[in-house]
Tab-separated table of C-alpha atoms in Angstrom:
chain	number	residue	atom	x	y	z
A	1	UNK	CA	103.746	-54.571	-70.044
A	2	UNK	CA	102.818	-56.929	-67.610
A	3	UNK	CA	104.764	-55.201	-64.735
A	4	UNK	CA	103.052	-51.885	-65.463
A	5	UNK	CA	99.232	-53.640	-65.216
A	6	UNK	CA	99.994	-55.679	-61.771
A	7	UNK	CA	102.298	-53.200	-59.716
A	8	UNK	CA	103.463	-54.667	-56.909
A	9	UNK	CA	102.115	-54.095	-53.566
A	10	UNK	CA	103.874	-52.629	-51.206
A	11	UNK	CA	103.469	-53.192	-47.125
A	12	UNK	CA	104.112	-49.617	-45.054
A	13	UNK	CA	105.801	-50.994	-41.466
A	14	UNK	CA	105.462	-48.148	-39.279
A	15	UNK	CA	107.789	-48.458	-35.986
A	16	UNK	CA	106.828	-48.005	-32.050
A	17	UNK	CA	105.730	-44.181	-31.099
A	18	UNK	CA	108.384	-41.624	-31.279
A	19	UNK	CA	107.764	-40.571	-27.616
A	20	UNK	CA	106.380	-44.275	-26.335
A	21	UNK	CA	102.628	-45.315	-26.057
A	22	UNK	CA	102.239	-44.114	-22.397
A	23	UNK	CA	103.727	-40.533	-23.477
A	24	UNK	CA	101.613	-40.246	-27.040
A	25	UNK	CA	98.602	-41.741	-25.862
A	26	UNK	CA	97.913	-41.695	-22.233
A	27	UNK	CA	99.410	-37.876	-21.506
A	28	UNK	CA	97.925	-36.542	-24.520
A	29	UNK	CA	94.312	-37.315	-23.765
A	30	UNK	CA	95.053	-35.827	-20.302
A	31	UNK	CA	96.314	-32.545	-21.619
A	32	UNK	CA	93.656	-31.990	-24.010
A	33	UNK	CA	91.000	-30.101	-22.135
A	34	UNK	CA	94.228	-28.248	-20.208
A	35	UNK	CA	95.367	-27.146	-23.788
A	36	UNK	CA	91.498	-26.398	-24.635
A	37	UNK	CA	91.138	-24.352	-22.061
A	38	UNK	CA	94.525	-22.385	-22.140
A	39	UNK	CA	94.010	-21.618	-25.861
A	40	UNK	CA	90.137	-20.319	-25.353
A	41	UNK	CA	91.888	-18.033	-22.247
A	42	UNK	CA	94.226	-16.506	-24.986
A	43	UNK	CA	91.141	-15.811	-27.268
A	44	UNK	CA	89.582	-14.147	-25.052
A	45	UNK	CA	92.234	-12.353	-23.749
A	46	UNK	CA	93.217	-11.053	-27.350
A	47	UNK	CA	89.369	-9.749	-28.323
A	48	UNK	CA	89.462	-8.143	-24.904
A	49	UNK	CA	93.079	-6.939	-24.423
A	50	UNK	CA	91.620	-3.395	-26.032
A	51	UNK	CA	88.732	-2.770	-24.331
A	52	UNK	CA	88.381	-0.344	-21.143
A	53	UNK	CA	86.748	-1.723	-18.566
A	54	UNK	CA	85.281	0.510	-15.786
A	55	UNK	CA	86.207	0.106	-12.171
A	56	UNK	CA	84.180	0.220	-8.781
A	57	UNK	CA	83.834	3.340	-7.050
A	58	UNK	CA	85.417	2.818	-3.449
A	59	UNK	CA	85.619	4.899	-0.415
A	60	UNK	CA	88.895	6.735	-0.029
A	61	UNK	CA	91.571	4.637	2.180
A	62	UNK	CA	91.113	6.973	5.320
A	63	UNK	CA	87.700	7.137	5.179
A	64	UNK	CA	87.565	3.438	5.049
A	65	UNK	CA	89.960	3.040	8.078
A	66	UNK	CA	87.861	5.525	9.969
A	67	UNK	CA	84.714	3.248	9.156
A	68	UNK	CA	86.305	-0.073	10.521
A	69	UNK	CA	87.535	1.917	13.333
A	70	UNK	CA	83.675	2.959	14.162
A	71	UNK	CA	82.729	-0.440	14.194
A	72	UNK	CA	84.453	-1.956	16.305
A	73	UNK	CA	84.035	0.912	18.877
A	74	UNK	CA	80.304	0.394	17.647
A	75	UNK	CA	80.899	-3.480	18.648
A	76	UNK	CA	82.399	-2.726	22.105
A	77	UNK	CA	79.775	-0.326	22.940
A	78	UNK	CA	76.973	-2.976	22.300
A	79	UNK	CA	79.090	-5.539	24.276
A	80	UNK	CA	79.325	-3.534	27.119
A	81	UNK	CA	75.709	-2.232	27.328
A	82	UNK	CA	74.597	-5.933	27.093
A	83	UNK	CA	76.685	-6.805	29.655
A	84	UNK	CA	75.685	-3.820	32.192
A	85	UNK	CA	72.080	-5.184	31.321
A	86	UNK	CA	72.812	-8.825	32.134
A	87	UNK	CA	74.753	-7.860	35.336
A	88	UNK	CA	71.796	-5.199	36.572
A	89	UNK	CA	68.571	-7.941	36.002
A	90	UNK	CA	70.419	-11.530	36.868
A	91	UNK	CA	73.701	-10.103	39.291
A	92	UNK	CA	72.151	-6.978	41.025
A	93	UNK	CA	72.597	-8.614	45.018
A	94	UNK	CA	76.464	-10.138	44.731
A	95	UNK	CA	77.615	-8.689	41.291
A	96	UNK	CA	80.284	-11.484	41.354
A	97	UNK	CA	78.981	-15.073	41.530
A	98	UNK	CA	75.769	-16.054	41.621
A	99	UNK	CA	73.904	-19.067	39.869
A	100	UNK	CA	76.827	-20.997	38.957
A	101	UNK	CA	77.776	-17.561	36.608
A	102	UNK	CA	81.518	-15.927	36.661
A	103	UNK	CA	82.272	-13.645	34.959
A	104	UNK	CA	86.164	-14.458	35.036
A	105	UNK	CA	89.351	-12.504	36.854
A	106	UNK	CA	88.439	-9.349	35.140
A	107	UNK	CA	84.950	-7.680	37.320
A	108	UNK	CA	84.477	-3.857	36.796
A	109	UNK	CA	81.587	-3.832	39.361
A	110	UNK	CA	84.374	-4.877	41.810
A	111	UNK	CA	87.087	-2.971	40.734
A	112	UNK	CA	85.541	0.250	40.519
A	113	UNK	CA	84.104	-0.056	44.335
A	114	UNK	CA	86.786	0.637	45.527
A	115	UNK	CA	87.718	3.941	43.009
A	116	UNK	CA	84.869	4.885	42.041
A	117	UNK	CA	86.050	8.585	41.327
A	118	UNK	CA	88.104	7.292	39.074
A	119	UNK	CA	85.910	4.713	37.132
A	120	UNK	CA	83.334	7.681	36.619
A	121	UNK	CA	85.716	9.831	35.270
A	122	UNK	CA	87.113	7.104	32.657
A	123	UNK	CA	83.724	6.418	31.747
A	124	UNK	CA	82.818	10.035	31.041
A	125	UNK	CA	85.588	10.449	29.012
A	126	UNK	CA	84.872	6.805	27.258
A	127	UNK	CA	81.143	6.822	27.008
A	128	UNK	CA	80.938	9.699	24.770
A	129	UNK	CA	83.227	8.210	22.099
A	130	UNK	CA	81.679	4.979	22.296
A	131	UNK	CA	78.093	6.992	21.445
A	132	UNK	CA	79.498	9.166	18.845
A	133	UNK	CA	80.939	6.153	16.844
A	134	UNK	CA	77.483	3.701	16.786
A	135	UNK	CA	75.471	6.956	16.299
A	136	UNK	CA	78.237	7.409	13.158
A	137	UNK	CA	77.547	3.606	12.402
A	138	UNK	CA	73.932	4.099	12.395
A	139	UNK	CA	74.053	7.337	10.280
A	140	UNK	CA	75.647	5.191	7.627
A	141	UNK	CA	73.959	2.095	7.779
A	142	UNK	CA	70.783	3.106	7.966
A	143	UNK	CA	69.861	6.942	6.836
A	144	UNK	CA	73.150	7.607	4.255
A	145	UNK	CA	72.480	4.300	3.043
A	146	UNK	CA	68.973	4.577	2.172
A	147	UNK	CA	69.448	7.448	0.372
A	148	UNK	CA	72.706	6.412	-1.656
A	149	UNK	CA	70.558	3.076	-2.969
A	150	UNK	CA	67.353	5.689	-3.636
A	151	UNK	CA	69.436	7.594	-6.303
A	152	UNK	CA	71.576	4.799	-7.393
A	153	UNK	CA	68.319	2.699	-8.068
A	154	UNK	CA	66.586	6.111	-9.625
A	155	UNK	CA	69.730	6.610	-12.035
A	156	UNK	CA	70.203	3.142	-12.716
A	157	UNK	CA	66.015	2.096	-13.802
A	158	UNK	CA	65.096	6.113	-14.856
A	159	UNK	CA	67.860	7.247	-16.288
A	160	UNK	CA	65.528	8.912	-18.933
A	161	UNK	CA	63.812	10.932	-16.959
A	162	UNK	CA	66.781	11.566	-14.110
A	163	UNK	CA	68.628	13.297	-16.583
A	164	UNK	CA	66.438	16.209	-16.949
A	165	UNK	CA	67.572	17.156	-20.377
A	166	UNK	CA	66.999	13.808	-21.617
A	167	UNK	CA	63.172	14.630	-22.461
A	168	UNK	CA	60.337	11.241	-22.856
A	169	UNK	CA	61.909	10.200	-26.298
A	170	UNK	CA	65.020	8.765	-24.912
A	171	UNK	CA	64.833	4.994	-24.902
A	172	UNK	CA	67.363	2.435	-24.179
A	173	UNK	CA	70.970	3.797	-24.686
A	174	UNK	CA	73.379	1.701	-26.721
A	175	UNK	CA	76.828	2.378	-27.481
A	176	UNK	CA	79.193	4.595	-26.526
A	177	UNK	CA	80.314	2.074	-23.017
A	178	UNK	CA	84.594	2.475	-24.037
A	179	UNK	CA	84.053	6.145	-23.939
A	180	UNK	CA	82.048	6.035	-20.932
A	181	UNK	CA	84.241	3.409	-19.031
A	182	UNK	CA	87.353	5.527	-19.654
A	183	UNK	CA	86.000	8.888	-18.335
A	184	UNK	CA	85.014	6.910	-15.297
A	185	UNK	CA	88.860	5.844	-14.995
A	186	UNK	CA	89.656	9.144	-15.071
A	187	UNK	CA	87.439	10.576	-12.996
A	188	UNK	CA	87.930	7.589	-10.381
A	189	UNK	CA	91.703	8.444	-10.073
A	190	UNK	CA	91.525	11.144	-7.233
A	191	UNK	CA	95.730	12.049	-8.307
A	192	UNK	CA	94.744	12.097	-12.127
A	193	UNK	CA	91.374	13.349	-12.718
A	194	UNK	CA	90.040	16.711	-14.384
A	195	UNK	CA	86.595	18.104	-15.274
A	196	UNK	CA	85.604	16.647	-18.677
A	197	UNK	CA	83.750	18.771	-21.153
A	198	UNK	CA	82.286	16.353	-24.288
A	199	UNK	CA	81.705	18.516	-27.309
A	200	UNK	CA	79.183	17.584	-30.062
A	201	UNK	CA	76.746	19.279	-32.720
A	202	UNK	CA	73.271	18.954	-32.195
A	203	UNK	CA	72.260	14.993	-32.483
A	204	UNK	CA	75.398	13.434	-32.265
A	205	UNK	CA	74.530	12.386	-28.707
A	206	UNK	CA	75.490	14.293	-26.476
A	207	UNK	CA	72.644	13.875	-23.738
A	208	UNK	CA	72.589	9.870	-24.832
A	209	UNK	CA	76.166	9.766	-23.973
A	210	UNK	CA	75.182	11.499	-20.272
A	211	UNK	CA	72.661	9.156	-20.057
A	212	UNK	CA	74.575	6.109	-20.303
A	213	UNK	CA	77.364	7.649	-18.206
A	214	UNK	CA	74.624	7.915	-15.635
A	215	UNK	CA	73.722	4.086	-15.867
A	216	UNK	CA	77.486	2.965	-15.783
A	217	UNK	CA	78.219	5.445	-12.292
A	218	UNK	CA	75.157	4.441	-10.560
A	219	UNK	CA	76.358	0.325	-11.500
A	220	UNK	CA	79.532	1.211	-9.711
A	221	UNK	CA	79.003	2.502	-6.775
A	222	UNK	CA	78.939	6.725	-7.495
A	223	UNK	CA	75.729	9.100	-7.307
A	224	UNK	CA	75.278	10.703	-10.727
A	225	UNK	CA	73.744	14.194	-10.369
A	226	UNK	CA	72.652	15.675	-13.317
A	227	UNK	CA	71.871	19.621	-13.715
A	228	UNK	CA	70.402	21.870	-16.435
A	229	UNK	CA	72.978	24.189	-17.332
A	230	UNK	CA	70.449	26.604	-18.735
A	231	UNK	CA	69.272	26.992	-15.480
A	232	UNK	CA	72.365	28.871	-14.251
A	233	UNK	CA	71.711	32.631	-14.527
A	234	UNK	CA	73.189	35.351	-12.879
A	235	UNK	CA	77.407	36.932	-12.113
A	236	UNK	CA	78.219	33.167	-10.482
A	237	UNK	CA	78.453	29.966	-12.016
A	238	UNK	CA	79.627	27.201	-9.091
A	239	UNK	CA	79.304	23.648	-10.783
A	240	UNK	CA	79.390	22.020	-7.041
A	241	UNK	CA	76.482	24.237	-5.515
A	242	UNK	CA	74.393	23.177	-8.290
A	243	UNK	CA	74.767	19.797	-7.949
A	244	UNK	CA	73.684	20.489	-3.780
A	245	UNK	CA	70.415	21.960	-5.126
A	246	UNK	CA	69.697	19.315	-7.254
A	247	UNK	CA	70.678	16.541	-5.059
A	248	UNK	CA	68.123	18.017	-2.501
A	249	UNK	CA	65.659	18.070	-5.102
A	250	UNK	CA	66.277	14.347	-6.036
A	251	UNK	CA	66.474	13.171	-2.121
A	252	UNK	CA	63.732	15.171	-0.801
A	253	UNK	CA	61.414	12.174	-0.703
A	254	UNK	CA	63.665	9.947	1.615
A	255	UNK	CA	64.813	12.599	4.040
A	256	UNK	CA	63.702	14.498	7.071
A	257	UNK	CA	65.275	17.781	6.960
A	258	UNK	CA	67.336	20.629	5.065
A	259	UNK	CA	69.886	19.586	7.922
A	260	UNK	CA	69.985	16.187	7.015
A	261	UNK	CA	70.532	16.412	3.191
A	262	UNK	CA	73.693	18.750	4.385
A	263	UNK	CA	75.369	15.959	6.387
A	264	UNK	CA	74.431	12.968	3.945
A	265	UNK	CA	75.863	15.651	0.704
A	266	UNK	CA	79.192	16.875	3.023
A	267	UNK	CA	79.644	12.908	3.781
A	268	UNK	CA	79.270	11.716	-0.038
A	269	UNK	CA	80.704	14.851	-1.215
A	270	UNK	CA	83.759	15.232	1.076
A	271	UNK	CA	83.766	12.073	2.781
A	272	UNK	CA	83.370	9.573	0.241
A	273	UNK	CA	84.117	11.287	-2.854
A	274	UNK	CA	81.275	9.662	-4.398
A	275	UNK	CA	79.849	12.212	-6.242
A	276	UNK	CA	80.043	13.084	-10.121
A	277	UNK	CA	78.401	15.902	-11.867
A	278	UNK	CA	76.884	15.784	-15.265
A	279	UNK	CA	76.133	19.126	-17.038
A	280	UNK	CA	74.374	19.262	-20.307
A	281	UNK	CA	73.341	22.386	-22.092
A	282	UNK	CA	76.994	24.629	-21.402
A	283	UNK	CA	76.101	26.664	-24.155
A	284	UNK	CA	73.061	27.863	-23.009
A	285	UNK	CA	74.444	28.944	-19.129
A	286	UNK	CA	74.917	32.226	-18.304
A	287	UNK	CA	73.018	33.892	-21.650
A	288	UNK	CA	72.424	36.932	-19.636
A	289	UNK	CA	76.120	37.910	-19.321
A	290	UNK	CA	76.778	37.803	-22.929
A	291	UNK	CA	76.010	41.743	-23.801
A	292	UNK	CA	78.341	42.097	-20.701
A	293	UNK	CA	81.348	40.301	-21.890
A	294	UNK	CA	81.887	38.462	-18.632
A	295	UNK	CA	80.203	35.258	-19.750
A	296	UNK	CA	83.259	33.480	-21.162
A	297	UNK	CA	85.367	34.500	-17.887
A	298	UNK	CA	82.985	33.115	-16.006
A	299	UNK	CA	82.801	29.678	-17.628
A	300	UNK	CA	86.446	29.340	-17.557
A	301	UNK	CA	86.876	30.499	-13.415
A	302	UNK	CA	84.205	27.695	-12.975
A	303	UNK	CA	85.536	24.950	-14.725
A	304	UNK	CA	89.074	25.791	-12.824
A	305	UNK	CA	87.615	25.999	-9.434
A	306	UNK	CA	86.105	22.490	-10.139
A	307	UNK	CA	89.169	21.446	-11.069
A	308	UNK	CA	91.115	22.887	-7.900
A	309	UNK	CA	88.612	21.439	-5.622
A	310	UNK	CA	88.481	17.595	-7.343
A	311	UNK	CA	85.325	18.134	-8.343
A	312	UNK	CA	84.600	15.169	-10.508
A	313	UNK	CA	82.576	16.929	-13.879
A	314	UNK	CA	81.180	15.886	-17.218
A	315	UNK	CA	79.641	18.370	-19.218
A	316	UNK	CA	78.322	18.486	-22.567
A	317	UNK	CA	78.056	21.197	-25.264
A	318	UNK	CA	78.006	22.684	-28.277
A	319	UNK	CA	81.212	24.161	-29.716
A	320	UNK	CA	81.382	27.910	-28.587
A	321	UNK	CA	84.130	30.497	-28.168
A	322	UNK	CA	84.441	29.787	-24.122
A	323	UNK	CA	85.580	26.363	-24.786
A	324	UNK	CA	88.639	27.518	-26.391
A	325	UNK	CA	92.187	27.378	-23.661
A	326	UNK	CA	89.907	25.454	-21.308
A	327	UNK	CA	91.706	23.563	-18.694
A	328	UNK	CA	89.730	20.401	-19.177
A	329	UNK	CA	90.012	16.798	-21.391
A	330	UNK	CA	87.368	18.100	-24.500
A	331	UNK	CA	86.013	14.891	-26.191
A	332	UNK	CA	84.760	15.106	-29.919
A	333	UNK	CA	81.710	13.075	-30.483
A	334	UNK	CA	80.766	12.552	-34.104
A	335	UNK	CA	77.581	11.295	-35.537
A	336	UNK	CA	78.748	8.227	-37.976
A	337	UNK	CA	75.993	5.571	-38.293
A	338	UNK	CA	77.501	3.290	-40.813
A	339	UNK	CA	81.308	2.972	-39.895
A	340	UNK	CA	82.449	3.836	-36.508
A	341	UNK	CA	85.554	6.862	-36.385
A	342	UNK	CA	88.850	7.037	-33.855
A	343	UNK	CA	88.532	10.210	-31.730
A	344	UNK	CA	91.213	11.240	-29.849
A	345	UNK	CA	90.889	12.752	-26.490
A	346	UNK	CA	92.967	15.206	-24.103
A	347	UNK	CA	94.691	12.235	-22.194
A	348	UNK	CA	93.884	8.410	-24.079
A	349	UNK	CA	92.516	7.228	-26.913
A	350	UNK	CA	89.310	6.016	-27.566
A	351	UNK	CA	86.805	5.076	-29.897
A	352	UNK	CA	83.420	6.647	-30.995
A	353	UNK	CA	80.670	4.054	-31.960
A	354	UNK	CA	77.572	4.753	-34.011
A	355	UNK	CA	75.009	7.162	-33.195
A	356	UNK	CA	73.170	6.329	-30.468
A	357	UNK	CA	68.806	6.603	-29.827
A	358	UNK	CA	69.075	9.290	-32.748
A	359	UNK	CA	69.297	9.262	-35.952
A	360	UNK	CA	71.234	11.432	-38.008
């Protein structure tokens, strides 16, 4: 009885650390924020592992080489015209010495007294590229330039009312950014891309989705140009010559000429591959030709010319009988405010959020 009422006590001896003091101790406190770190890297890595992010719009490689190429022609030409200009005001009696200046073993002015037949005729042939490449330099620093940021800035702060379809009851646009960032993949992959058509009832967001779109090209580096398809009437339907007329109605306060917005489109269009199209309202095109019979034809020879030319094109619609056999990626959209669906398209997968500025 006793025994059970005063247990004994009992004295826990714990040995040295397993790993020694300077390994359990001193090393541990110095990998801590190194494990902290690596672990909140993984966690982010897992939530974002699934999500499509959207890539910059670049310049094609040649284009790019031809640009670097300008500029340093642009450089030399600048060099050389400063030079010319310090030799003519400080050198014009000696062109050699004068002042304490040399100008070092190599001396045109010297050289060429001697041949100066052939010093004119290697500056005729010279001095014209040397022109032609700043003038080139110029046309994109300054004119292409200025208009590239005006529509950029326009789609990017107005998207509302650049999309002309869009009415003054679009707000803010929410949603939809892993659909729109993987149509821009596509449509950024010059090897891979094809003309898009995004198919919808009425309010499931169709022109919200072409809005955002919009927002996201303009971000990264493209010129969104929206067109009405309703406006398309007649025995043609040419997605690209649509976009030219409304490009020189969006650019007509920044430019100078009908000849101007021709070079700056053929440059962005050709060039740099920088423009998308975004048609809304495909149902609605061509509502002339439908006693006719030639309406669907028509559709389909456009889309397919847009696609043989690399055309990048979005367009939205309704479902209609042309859409069927079309040689584009169709998109579903569906309207599902409380739980967002899986939609699968022509070439990924990707997921539909919630309605979006509209409630359905």
């Amino acid at each position: 009885m006793a025994n059970e009422l005063h247990r004994p006590k009992v004295r826990i001896v714990t040995g040295p650390p397993e790993g020694g003091f300077f390994r359990e101790a001193a090393i541990a406190h110095l990998r801590r924020p190194f494990d902290a770190a690596v672990s909140a890297l993984r966690t982010w890595w897992l939530l974002h592992r699934g999500i499509t992010h959207a890539r910059r719009w670049r310049n094609p490689f040649v284009t790019t080489v031809g640009i670097l190429v300008f500029g340093v022609l642009a450089a030399v030409f600048v060099v050389w015209a400063l030079r010319g200009l310090v030799v003519a005001v400080f050198f014009n009696d000696t062109g050699e010495k004068d002042n304490g200046w040399w100008w070092g073993a190599f001396n045109p002015d010297e050289a060429c007294s001697k041949i100066g037949t052939s010093c004119g005729a290697a500056n005729g042939v010279v001095m014209p590229v040397l022109l032609l490449a700043i003038s080139t330099l110029l046309f994109l620093a300054w004119r292409l330039g200025r208009v590239h940021r005006f529509c950029t800035r326009k789609a990017r702060k107005e998207a509302g009312s650049f999309v002309q379809t869009a009415g003054s009851l679009m707000d803010e646009v929410v949603g939809r950014d892993q659909l729109c960032n993987a149509i821009m993949n596509n449509l950024r992959d010059r090897k891979a891309r094809r003309p898009h058509i995004v198919v919808a009832n009425v309010g499931a967001g169709k022109t919200a989705l072409l809005v955002r779109l919009a927002e996201k090209l303009a971000a990264k580096g493209a010129v969104p140009i929206p067109v009405r398809l309703r406006d398309a009437q007649g025995d043609n339907l040419d997605f690209c010559e649509l976009a030219r007329q409304r490009f020189q109605e969006i650019v007509q306060p920044v430019v100078r000429s009908d000849g101007e917005v021709d070079r700056i489109w053929r440059w962005l269009r050709q060039r740099a591959d920088g423009i998308v199209v975004l048609g809304d309202g495909l149902e609605e095109t061509l509502s002339r030709n439908h006693a006719s019979g030639q309406r669907d034809n028509l559709i389909r020879k456009a889309i397919r010319k847009a696609g043989d030319e690399g055309l990048p094109l979005v367009i939205a619609s309704r479902p209609h009988e042309p859409l069927r056999a079309m040689q584009a990626a169709m998109t579903e959209l569906t309207c599902a405010p409380t739980r967002p669906r899986w939609r699968t398209c022509a070439w990924s997968s990707v997921r539909s959020s919630a309605c979006t500025s509209r409630i359905c």
